[in-house]
mmCIF file of N, CA and C in Angstrom:
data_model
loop_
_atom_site.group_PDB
_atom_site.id
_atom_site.type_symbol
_atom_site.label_atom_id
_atom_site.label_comp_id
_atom_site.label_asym_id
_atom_site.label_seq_id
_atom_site.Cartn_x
_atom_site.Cartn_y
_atom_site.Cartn_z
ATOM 1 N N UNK A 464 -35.378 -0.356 -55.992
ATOM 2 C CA UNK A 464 -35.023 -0.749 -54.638
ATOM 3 C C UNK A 464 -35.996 -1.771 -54.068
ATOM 4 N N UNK A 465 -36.759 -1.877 -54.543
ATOM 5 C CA UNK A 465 -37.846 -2.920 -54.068
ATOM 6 C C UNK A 465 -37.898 -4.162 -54.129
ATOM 7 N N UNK A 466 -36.978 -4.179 -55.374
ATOM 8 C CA UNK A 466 -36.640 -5.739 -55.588
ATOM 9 C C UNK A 466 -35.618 -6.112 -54.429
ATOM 10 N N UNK A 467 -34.608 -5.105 -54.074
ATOM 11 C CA UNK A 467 -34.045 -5.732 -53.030
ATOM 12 C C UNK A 467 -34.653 -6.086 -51.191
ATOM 13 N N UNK A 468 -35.650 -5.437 -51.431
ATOM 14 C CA UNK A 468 -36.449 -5.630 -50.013
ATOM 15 C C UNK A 468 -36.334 -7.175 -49.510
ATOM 16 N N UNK A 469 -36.686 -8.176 -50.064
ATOM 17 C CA UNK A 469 -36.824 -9.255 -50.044
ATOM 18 C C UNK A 469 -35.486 -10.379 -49.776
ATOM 19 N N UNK A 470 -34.479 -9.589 -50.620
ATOM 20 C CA UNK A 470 -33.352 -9.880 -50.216
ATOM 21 C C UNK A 470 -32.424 -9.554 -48.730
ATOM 22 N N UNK A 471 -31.390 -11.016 -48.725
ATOM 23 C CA UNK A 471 -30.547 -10.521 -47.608
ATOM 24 C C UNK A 471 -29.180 -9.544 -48.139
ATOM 25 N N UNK A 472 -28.625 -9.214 -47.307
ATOM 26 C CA UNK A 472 -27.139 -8.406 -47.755
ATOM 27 C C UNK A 472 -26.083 -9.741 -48.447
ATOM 28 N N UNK A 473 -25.841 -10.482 -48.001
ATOM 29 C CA UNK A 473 -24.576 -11.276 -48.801
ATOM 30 C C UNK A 473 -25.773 -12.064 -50.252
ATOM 31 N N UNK A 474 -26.578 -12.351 -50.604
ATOM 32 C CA UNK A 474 -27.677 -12.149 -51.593
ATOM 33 C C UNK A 474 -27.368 -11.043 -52.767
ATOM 34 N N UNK A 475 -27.409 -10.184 -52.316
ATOM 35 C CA UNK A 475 -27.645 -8.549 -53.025
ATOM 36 C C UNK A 475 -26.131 -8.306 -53.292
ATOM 37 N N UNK A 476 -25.063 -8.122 -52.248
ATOM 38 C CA UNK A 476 -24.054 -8.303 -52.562
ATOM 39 C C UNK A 476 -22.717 -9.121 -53.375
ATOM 40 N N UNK A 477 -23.638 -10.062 -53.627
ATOM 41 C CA UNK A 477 -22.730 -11.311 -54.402
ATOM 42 C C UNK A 477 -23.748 -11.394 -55.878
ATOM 43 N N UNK A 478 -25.368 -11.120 -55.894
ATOM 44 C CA UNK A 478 -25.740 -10.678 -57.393
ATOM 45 C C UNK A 478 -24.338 -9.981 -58.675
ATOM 46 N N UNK A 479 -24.613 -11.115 -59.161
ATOM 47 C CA UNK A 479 -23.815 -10.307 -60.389
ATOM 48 C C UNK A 479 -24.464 -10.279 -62.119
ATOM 49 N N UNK A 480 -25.789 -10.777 -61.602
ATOM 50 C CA UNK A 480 -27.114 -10.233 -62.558
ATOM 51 C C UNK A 480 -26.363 -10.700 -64.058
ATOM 52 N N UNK A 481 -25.688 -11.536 -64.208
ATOM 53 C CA UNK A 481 -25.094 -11.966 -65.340
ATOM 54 C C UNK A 481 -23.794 -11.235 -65.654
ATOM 55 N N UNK A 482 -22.940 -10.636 -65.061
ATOM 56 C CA UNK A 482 -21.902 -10.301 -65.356
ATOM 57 C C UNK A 482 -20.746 -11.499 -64.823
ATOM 58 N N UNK A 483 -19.889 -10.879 -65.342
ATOM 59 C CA UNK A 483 -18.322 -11.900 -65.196
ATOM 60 C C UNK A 483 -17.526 -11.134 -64.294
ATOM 61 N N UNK A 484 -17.478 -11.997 -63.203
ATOM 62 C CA UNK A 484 -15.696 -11.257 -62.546
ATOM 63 C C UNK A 484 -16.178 -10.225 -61.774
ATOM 64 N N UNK A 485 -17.635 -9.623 -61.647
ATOM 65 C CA UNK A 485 -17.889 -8.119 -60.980
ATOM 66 C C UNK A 485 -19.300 -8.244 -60.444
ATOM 67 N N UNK A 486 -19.631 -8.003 -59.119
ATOM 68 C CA UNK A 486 -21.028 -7.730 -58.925
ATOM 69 C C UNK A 486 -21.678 -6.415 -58.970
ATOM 70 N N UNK A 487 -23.023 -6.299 -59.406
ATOM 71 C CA UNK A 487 -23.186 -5.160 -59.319
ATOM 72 C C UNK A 487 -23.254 -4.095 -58.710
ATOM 73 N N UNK A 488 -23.784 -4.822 -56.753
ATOM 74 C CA UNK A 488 -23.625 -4.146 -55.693
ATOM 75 C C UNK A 488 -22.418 -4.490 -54.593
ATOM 76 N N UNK A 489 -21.663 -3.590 -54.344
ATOM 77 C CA UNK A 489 -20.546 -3.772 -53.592
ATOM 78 C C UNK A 489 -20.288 -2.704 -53.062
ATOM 79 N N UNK A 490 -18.893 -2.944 -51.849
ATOM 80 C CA UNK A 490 -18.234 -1.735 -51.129
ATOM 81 C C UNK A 490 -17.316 -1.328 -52.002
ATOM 82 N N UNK A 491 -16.837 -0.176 -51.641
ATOM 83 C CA UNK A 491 -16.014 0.468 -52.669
ATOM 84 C C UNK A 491 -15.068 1.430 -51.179
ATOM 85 N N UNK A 492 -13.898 1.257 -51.111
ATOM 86 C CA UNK A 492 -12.666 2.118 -50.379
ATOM 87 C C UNK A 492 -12.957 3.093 -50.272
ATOM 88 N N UNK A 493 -12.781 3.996 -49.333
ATOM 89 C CA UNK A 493 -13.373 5.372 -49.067
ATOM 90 C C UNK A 493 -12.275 6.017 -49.970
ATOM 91 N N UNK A 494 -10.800 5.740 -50.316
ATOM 92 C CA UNK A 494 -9.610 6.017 -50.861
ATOM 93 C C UNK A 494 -10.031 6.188 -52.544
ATOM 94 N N UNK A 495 -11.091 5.410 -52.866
ATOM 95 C CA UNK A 495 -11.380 5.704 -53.887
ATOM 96 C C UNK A 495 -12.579 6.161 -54.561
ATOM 97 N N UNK A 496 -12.825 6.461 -54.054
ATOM 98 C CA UNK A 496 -14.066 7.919 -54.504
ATOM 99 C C UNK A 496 -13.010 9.056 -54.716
ATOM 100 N N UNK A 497 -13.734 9.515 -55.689
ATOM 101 C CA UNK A 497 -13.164 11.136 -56.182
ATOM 102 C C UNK A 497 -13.016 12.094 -55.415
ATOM 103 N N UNK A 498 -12.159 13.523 -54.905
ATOM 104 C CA UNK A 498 -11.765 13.537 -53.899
ATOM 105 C C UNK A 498 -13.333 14.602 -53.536
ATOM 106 N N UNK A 499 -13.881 15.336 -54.033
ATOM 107 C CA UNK A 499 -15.239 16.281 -53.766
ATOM 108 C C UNK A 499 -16.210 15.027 -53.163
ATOM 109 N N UNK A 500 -16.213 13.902 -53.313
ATOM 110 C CA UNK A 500 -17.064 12.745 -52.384
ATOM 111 C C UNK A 500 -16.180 12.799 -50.983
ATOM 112 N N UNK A 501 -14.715 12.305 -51.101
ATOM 113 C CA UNK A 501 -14.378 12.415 -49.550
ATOM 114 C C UNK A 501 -13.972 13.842 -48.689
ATOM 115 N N UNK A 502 -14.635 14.829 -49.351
ATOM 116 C CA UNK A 502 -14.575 16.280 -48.925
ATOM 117 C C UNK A 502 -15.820 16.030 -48.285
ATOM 118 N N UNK A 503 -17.081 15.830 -49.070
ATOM 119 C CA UNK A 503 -18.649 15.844 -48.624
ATOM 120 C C UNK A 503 -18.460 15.143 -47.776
ATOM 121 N N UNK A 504 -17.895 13.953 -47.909
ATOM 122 C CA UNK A 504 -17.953 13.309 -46.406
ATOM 123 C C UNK A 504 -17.447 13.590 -45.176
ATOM 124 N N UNK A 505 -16.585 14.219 -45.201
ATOM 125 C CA UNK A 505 -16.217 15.036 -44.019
ATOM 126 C C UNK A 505 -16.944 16.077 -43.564
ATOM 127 N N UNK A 506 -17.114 16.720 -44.296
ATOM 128 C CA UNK A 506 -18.156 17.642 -44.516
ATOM 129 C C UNK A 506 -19.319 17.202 -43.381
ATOM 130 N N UNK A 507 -20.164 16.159 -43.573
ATOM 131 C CA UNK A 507 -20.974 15.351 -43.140
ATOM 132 C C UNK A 507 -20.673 14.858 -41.601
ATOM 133 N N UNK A 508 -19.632 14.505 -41.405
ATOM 134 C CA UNK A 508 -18.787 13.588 -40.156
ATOM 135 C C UNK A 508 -18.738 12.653 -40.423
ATOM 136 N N UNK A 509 -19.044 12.381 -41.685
ATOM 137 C CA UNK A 509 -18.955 10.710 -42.078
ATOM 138 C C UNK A 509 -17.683 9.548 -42.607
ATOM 139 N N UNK A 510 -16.668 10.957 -42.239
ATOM 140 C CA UNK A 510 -15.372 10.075 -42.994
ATOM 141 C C UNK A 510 -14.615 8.789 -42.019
ATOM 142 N N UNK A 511 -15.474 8.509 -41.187
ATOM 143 C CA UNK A 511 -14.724 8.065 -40.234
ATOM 144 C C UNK A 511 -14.847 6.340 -40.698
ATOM 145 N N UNK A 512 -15.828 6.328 -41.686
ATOM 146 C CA UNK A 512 -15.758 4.923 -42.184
ATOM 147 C C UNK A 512 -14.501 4.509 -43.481
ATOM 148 N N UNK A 513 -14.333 3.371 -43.182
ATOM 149 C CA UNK A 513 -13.159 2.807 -44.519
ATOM 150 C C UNK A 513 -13.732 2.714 -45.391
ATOM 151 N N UNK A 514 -15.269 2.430 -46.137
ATOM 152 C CA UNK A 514 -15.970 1.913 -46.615
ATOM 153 C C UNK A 514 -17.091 2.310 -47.274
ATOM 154 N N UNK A 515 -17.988 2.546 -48.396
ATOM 155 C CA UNK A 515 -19.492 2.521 -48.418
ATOM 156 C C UNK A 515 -19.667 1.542 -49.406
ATOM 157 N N UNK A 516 -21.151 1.433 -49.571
ATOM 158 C CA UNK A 516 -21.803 0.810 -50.133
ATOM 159 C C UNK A 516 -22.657 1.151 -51.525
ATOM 160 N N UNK A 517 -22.502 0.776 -52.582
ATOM 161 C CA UNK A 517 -22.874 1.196 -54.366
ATOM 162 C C UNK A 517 -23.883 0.275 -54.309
ATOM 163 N N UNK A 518 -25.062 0.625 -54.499
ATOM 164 C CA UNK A 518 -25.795 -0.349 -54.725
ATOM 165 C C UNK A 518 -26.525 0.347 -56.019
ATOM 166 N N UNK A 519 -26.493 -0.715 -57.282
ATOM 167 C CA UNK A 519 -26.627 -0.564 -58.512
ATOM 168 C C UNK A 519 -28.411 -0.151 -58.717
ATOM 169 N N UNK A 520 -28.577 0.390 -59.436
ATOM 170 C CA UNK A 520 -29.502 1.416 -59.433
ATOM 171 C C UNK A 520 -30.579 0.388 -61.261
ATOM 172 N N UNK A 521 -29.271 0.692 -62.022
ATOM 173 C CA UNK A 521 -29.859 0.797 -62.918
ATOM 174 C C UNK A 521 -27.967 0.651 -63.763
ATOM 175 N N UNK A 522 -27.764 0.789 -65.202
ATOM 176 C CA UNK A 522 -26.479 1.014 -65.474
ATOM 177 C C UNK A 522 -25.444 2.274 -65.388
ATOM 178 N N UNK A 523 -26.290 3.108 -64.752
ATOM 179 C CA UNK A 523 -25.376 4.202 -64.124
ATOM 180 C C UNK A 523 -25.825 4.733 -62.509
ATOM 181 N N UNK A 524 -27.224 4.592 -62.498
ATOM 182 C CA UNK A 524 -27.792 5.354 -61.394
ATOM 183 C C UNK A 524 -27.332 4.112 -60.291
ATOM 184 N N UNK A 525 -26.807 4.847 -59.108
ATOM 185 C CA UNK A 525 -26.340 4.158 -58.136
ATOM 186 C C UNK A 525 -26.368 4.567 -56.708
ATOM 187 N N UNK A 526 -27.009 4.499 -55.658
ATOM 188 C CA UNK A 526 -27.518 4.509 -54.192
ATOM 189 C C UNK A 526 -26.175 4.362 -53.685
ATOM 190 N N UNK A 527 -25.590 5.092 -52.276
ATOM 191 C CA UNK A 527 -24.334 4.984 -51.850
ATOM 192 C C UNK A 527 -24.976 4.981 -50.431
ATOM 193 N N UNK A 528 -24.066 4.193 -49.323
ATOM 194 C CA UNK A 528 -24.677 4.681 -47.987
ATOM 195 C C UNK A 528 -23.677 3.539 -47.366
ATOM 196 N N UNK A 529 -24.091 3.325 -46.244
ATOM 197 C CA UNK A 529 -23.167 2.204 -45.681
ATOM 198 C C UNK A 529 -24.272 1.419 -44.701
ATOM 199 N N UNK A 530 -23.737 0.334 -44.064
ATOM 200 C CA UNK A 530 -24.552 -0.474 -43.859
ATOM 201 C C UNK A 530 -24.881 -0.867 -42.071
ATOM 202 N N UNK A 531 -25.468 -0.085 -41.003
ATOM 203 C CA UNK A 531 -25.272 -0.566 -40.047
ATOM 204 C C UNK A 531 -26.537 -1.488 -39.183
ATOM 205 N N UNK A 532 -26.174 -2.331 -38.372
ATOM 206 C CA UNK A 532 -27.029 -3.262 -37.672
ATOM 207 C C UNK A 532 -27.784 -3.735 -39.302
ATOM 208 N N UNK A 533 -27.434 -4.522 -40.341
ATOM 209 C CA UNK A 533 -28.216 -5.055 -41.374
ATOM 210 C C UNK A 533 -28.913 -3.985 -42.036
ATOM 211 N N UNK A 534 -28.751 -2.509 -41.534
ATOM 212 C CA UNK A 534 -29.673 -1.635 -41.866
ATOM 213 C C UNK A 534 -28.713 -0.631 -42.871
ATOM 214 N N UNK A 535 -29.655 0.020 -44.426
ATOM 215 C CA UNK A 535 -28.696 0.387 -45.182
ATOM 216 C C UNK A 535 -29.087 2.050 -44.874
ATOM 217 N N UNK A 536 -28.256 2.259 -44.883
ATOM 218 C CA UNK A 536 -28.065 4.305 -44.377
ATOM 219 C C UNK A 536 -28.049 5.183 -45.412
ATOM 220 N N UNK A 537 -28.738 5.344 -46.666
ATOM 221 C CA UNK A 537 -28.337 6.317 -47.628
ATOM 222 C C UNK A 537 -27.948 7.518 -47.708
ATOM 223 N N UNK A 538 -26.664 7.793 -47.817
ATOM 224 C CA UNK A 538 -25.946 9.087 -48.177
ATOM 225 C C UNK A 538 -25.972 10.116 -49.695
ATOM 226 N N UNK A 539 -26.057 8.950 -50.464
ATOM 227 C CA UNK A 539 -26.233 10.078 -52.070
ATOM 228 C C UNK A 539 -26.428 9.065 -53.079
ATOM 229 N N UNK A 540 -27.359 9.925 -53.874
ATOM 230 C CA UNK A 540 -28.142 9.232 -54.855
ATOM 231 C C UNK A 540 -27.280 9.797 -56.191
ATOM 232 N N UNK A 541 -26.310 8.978 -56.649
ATOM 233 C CA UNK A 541 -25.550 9.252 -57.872
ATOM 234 C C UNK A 541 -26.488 9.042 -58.858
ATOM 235 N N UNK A 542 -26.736 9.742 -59.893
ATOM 236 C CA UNK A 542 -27.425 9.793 -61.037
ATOM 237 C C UNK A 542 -26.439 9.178 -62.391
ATOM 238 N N UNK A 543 -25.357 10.037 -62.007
ATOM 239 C CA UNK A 543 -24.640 9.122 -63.658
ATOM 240 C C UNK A 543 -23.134 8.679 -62.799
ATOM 241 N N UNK A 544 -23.064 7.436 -61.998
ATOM 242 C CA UNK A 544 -22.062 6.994 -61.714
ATOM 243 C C UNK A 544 -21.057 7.666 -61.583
ATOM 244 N N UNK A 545 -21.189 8.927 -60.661
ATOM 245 C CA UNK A 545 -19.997 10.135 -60.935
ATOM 246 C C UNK A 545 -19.049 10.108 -59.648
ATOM 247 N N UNK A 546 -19.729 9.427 -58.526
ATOM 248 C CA UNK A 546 -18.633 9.724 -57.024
ATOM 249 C C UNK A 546 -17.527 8.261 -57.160
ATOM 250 N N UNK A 547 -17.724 7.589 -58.061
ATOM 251 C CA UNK A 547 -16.480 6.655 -58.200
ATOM 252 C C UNK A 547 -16.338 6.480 -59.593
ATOM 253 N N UNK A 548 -15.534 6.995 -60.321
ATOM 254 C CA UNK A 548 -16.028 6.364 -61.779
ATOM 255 C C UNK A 548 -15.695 5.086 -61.964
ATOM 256 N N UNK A 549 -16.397 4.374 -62.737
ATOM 257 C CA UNK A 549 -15.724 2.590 -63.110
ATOM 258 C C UNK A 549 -15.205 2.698 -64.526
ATOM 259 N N UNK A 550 -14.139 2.134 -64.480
ATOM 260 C CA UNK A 550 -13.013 2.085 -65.337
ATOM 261 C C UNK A 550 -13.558 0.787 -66.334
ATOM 262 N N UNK A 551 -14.710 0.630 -66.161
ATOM 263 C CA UNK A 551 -15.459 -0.467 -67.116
ATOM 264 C C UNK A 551 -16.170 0.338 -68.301
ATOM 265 N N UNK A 552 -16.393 -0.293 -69.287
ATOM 266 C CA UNK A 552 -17.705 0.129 -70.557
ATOM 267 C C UNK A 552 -18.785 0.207 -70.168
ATOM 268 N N UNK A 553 -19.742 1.482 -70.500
ATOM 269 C CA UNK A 553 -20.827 1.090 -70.220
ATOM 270 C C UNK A 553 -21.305 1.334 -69.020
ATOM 271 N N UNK A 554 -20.639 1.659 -67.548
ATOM 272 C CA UNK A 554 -21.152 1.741 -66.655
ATOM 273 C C UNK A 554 -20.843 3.251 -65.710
#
């Protein structure tokens, strides 16, 4: 996470660290998280957003939270890419 300190949000968000077609950090539909993520989030009071934020960790480990006043809010620290799975190799 430190490397992103330095960075702005459309920066960090448009990184695609050498990939094709996909960045690594992005929003992801609240519609698509698995449904025990949009349970927790209710759970929380937090369902009221359309939206969070994946910010790539590592090739599985991934930071989730959403983003207010430029400021990032962390909600859950996914360890093996499990509250959205990606339908990609490898990740």
């Amino acid at each position: 996470l430190k490397s992103l300190e330095s960075m702005n949000w459309c920066t960090i968000l448009s990184n695609t660290n050498g990939r094709v077609g996909n960045t690594r950090s992005h929003s992801i539909a609240i519609e698509c998280l698995k449904e025990e993520a949009i349970e927790r989030l209710r759970e929380l009071n937090l369902d009221d957003y359309d939206e969070l934020y994946s910010l790539a960790v590592d090739n599985k480990k991934r930071i989730w939270g959403v983003i207010n006043d430029g400021v990032f809010n962390i909600i859950w620290y996914d360890l093996n890419h499990e509250i959205c799975e990606s339908k990609k190799k490898h990740t």
